[in-house]
XYZ file of C-alpha atoms in Angstrom:
358
model
C -26.090 9.301 -2.169
C -22.824 10.046 0.735
C -22.007 13.893 0.124
C -17.807 14.150 -0.687
C -16.193 15.551 2.371
C -13.915 14.271 4.639
C -15.430 12.118 7.353
C -12.929 12.241 10.893
C -13.817 10.319 14.059
C -17.561 9.749 14.659
C -18.662 12.323 12.254
C -18.944 14.108 9.283
C -16.795 17.339 8.556
C -19.758 19.148 6.137
C -22.532 17.953 8.901
C -23.912 14.831 7.937
C -25.023 11.914 10.839
C -22.057 9.585 12.576
C -19.991 7.568 10.312
C -19.878 4.858 13.651
C -23.737 3.685 12.009
C -23.282 2.823 8.208
C -26.811 1.070 7.810
C -27.691 1.826 10.920
C -25.325 -0.426 12.964
C -23.163 1.041 15.498
C -19.166 0.042 14.817
C -17.914 1.713 16.848
C -18.288 0.504 20.123
C -16.091 -2.421 21.580
C -12.867 -2.898 23.716
C -9.788 -2.587 21.138
C -9.894 -0.876 17.922
C -9.032 0.750 14.036
C -8.624 3.915 12.838
C -9.464 3.609 9.109
C -7.818 6.429 6.995
C -8.673 5.553 3.056
C -9.524 7.054 0.269
C -13.522 8.960 -0.542
C -14.382 6.309 -2.766
C -14.738 3.163 -1.207
C -16.926 4.137 2.036
C -19.595 2.667 0.364
C -17.651 -0.760 0.606
C -16.290 -0.555 3.497
C -20.025 0.161 5.512
C -20.835 -3.442 4.207
C -17.242 -4.688 5.148
C -16.720 -3.977 8.825
C -20.036 -4.983 10.083
C -19.027 -8.394 8.466
C -15.791 -8.391 10.166
C -17.591 -7.677 13.305
C -19.492 -10.401 13.088
C -16.415 -12.806 13.129
C -14.609 -14.164 15.353
C -11.738 -12.252 14.962
C -13.601 -9.046 14.577
C -15.809 -9.609 17.526
C -15.680 -6.071 20.145
C -13.113 -4.561 17.495
C -15.073 -0.917 16.821
C -14.191 1.444 14.026
C -13.721 5.062 13.655
C -12.677 6.418 10.025
C -12.054 8.911 7.772
C -12.847 9.617 4.076
C -11.472 12.117 1.768
C -8.994 12.165 -1.425
C -6.378 10.243 -1.346
C -3.221 12.293 -1.800
C -5.259 14.727 1.408
C -5.596 11.665 3.344
C -2.011 10.206 2.941
C -0.440 13.809 4.072
C -2.958 13.604 6.986
C -1.325 10.243 8.102
C 2.180 11.633 7.795
C 1.168 14.461 10.457
C 0.401 11.467 12.909
C -3.467 11.659 12.188
C -3.777 8.732 14.404
C -4.143 5.834 12.166
C -4.313 1.644 12.162
C -4.949 1.204 8.534
C -4.893 3.116 5.276
C -6.435 2.345 2.235
C -5.473 4.984 -0.758
C -6.207 5.085 -4.013
C -2.251 5.199 -5.984
C 0.513 3.575 -4.431
C 2.628 6.757 -4.146
C 0.234 7.664 -1.163
C 1.832 4.630 0.901
C 5.453 5.118 0.135
C 5.107 8.550 1.189
C 4.618 6.965 4.814
C 7.461 4.362 4.213
C 9.650 7.271 3.515
C 8.281 8.792 6.892
C 8.447 5.677 8.815
C 4.869 4.910 9.492
C 4.443 1.847 7.080
C 7.223 -0.961 6.681
C 8.673 -0.857 3.777
C 7.444 -4.479 2.859
C 4.260 -4.118 3.213
C 3.098 -5.426 -0.120
C 3.925 -8.825 1.018
C 2.086 -8.890 4.222
C -1.206 -9.467 2.021
C -2.288 -11.561 -1.125
C -2.283 -9.468 -4.502
C 0.766 -7.128 -3.330
C -1.784 -6.040 -0.824
C -4.924 -4.583 -3.312
C -7.816 -5.744 -2.055
C -10.436 -4.254 -4.543
C -10.151 -2.542 -7.653
C -11.964 -0.726 -10.589
C -11.121 0.299 -14.654
C -11.738 3.428 -15.676
C -15.154 4.237 -17.439
C -16.611 6.925 -19.162
C -20.420 8.188 -17.254
C -23.170 9.892 -19.204
C -26.297 11.620 -19.258
C -28.916 8.998 -19.717
C -29.588 8.188 -23.410
C -25.584 9.250 -23.836
C -26.430 12.683 -25.742
C -23.333 13.406 -26.925
C -22.752 9.954 -27.620
C -19.604 9.138 -25.924
C -18.220 5.603 -27.115
C -14.544 6.334 -26.518
C -11.678 8.854 -25.489
C -11.657 10.941 -28.927
C -15.361 11.704 -28.017
C -13.991 13.131 -25.195
C -12.875 16.034 -27.621
C -15.586 16.611 -29.234
C -16.295 20.689 -29.392
C -18.561 21.508 -26.803
C -18.239 18.436 -24.691
C -17.542 19.572 -21.310
C -15.268 16.592 -19.080
C -15.485 16.612 -15.173
C -12.261 14.995 -13.282
C -10.773 15.575 -9.891
C -7.545 16.900 -10.349
C -4.189 14.965 -9.665
C -2.627 17.186 -7.158
C -5.531 16.076 -4.414
C -7.143 12.780 -6.351
C -5.542 9.497 -7.051
C -8.488 8.805 -8.947
C -7.633 11.636 -11.071
C -4.566 10.110 -11.961
C -5.836 7.262 -13.227
C -8.445 9.031 -14.874
C -6.400 10.501 -16.852
C -3.826 7.214 -17.184
C -6.784 5.405 -19.374
C -5.994 7.517 -22.202
C -2.740 8.678 -21.680
C -1.771 4.995 -22.058
C -4.199 4.463 -24.676
C -3.324 7.128 -27.006
C 0.777 6.603 -25.970
C 0.134 3.178 -27.157
C 1.069 2.015 -22.752
C 4.096 4.688 -23.126
C 5.654 4.552 -26.075
C 4.541 7.260 -28.095
C 4.814 9.523 -24.898
C 4.119 12.856 -27.192
C 0.814 11.592 -28.751
C -0.522 11.032 -25.177
C 0.520 13.984 -23.761
C -1.075 16.176 -26.465
C -3.991 14.453 -25.245
C -4.306 15.158 -22.003
C -2.809 18.913 -22.920
C -6.307 19.113 -24.742
C -8.806 17.837 -22.631
C -7.386 19.827 -19.705
C -6.802 22.676 -21.930
C -10.307 22.795 -23.334
C -12.454 20.169 -21.824
C -11.982 19.328 -17.867
C -14.200 21.954 -16.422
C -14.202 21.103 -12.666
C -11.579 19.634 -11.297
C -12.653 18.299 -7.785
C -10.604 17.667 -5.188
C -11.713 13.879 -5.158
C -13.476 10.756 -7.324
C -16.438 10.769 -4.913
C -16.468 14.910 -4.853
C -16.596 14.799 -8.791
C -19.510 12.147 -8.890
C -20.996 14.471 -6.251
C -20.691 17.744 -8.733
C -21.537 14.904 -11.620
C -25.049 14.331 -9.564
C -25.610 18.838 -9.722
C -25.535 18.404 -13.090
C -22.126 19.926 -13.782
C -20.445 18.648 -17.034
C -21.545 16.241 -20.035
C -18.810 13.530 -19.193
C -17.634 12.225 -16.154
C -14.265 9.880 -16.160
C -14.495 7.573 -13.110
C -14.091 4.311 -11.201
C -16.377 1.870 -12.412
C -17.777 1.474 -9.233
C -18.803 5.296 -8.902
C -20.263 4.284 -11.977
C -22.327 1.310 -11.166
C -23.663 3.222 -7.724
C -25.100 5.708 -9.992
C -26.394 3.671 -12.354
C -27.994 2.025 -9.482
C -29.317 5.548 -7.970
C -31.778 5.452 -11.553
C -33.962 3.919 -9.759
C -35.057 6.646 -7.616
C -33.735 9.640 -9.552
C -35.402 12.087 -11.671
C -35.072 11.312 -16.016
C -33.461 15.100 -16.040
C -30.770 12.871 -13.668
C -30.142 9.801 -14.625
C -27.182 8.285 -15.825
C -25.315 5.833 -18.245
C -21.851 4.620 -18.042
C -19.828 2.917 -21.536
C -16.158 1.037 -20.577
C -14.226 2.132 -23.384
C -12.164 -0.250 -25.736
C -9.447 0.727 -23.657
C -8.678 1.441 -20.261
C -6.775 1.644 -17.930
C -6.881 -1.651 -14.216
C -7.191 0.520 -10.908
C -5.318 -0.656 -7.880
C -5.735 0.259 -4.681
C -3.883 -0.571 -1.955
C -3.768 -1.479 2.232
C -1.113 -1.010 4.691
C -1.261 -1.511 8.148
C 0.309 1.403 9.921
C 3.163 0.226 12.406
C 2.504 2.755 15.076
C -0.901 1.351 15.795
C -1.814 0.356 19.086
C -3.421 -2.734 18.213
C -1.655 -4.598 14.894
C -3.339 -7.745 15.929
C -6.453 -6.395 14.807
C -5.313 -4.312 12.328
C -3.824 -7.005 10.826
C -6.777 -8.937 11.168
C -8.972 -6.985 9.614
C -6.759 -6.195 6.334
C -6.843 -10.489 6.206
C -10.134 -10.395 6.297
C -10.833 -8.030 3.160
C -9.060 -10.970 1.265
C -11.702 -13.563 2.560
C -14.497 -14.621 0.153
C -17.096 -12.656 2.173
C -15.836 -9.281 2.247
C -14.793 -9.784 -1.930
C -18.259 -10.743 -2.271
C -19.335 -7.645 -0.526
C -16.621 -5.540 -2.683
C -18.354 -7.101 -5.793
C -21.717 -6.439 -4.043
C -20.712 -2.734 -3.684
C -19.861 -2.132 -7.527
C -15.317 -3.040 -6.612
C -13.819 -5.873 -9.039
C -12.559 -8.541 -6.640
C -9.190 -9.864 -6.717
C -9.813 -13.403 -5.136
C -9.918 -15.907 -8.581
C -12.860 -17.653 -7.517
C -15.310 -14.561 -6.638
C -13.834 -12.896 -9.435
C -15.180 -15.614 -11.458
C -18.176 -15.952 -9.464
C -19.174 -11.779 -9.958
C -18.018 -11.903 -13.481
C -21.583 -11.055 -14.357
C -21.665 -8.127 -12.335
C -19.110 -6.193 -14.639
C -20.464 -5.729 -17.906
C -18.793 -4.047 -20.868
C -16.471 -5.705 -23.594
C -12.525 -4.340 -22.706
C -10.045 -5.085 -25.708
C -7.134 -3.981 -23.525
C -6.728 -3.251 -19.823
C -3.352 -1.181 -19.299
C -1.460 -1.314 -16.141
C 0.584 0.073 -13.788
C 3.484 -2.060 -13.956
C 3.522 -2.626 -17.906
C 3.313 1.438 -18.177
C 6.041 2.044 -15.672
C 8.245 -0.314 -17.437
C 8.383 1.395 -20.539
C 8.241 5.493 -18.830
C 11.091 3.941 -16.463
C 13.172 2.385 -19.585
C 16.498 4.114 -19.655
C 16.053 5.878 -15.938
C 19.050 3.583 -14.840
C 22.254 5.995 -14.357
C 20.073 8.217 -12.375
C 18.262 6.130 -9.683
C 21.546 4.059 -8.620
C 22.107 1.643 -11.290
C 18.303 0.449 -11.584
C 15.342 1.215 -13.912
C 12.526 3.101 -12.372
C 9.783 0.928 -12.000
C 6.060 0.613 -11.307
C 4.593 4.186 -9.828
C 8.135 5.260 -9.024
C 8.470 5.644 -13.085
C 4.559 6.775 -13.634
C 5.088 9.717 -11.294
C 8.088 11.140 -12.089
C 7.307 11.441 -16.091
C 4.028 12.674 -14.775
C 2.425 13.495 -11.958
C 5.779 14.946 -9.871
C 6.598 18.095 -9.685
C 8.650 18.240 -12.896
C 6.000 15.998 -14.565
C 4.458 16.080 -17.934
C 0.725 16.447 -16.423
C 1.751 18.225 -13.818
C 3.171 20.955 -16.236
C -0.029 20.725 -18.256
C -2.207 21.846 -15.308
C 0.015 24.357 -14.199
C 0.076 26.073 -17.535
C -3.460 25.739 -17.470
C -4.376 27.560 -14.448
C -4.994 23.840 -12.470
C -3.457 23.725 -9.208
C -1.368 20.260 -9.131
């Protein structure tokens, strides 16, 4: 298991081994170089995808340095001009920040397929083996005594996705905002006992025995489930896919200050190839290329009756905002952040009022 931490060029900030050698393969050597700055969760996927890219004619001779951490923190680092060629963040606003800084081009979403989102996931509930608290759906998190682990939305993009899943479910996709916020308020106030900085740190906290339920990306749950084979019974887990949950979309972009945009663009293009898409699926992430989606569907069990998306939630929450936004309603993440997670957002206020630091 990878310990949650920020990974800087060549070594981990928490004292682990070199990140230049995922799976024992040296990925730093080459006469060209890419600095990848990403959120914490996809490291297992990139550990497979990067060597595969380097084995292609386009990737031959391209070395990599990697940095992983909480999505918001990583975005702010790049805004401060930490060296970066390619970024991969948990949520779109962390790229939008860099567009405003002039570091990423305005049209970044059109530069690659699927709005420059090469993989994703869905929000699930990870529980202890045997599911002793009988957690099946969102209401079960509010049972007396149930302790929940999920990151802090002030630093973590995954925390936002985690909270949007029950919010969308309880608010009917934003049509009853009060019902959604009432649920989130009770969850935060009475049940969220641990607020790590990133999704990966939340996973590590849960592995170490904290909490009864971990709200998480499906890929993290799959990773934990696979680890059961080498884990003591006391630390084994399983996961539940709620009937209603949220589609997670994790975008990628090339930084316009890159010293080798051709190499950076080649790498981003590779992420959408069937080869890379299969590797994403093998490491627990949902692919986006239709042929691979169909081919790997059996890898993602669980029935989802309603999969909410950021586009539809944003459309509802942004309705009627045109007067304050140059005649156009906010949409997508702009609307969701303004309503829920911005400085004046309703969920931000919930965290502030309960002692959270979002």
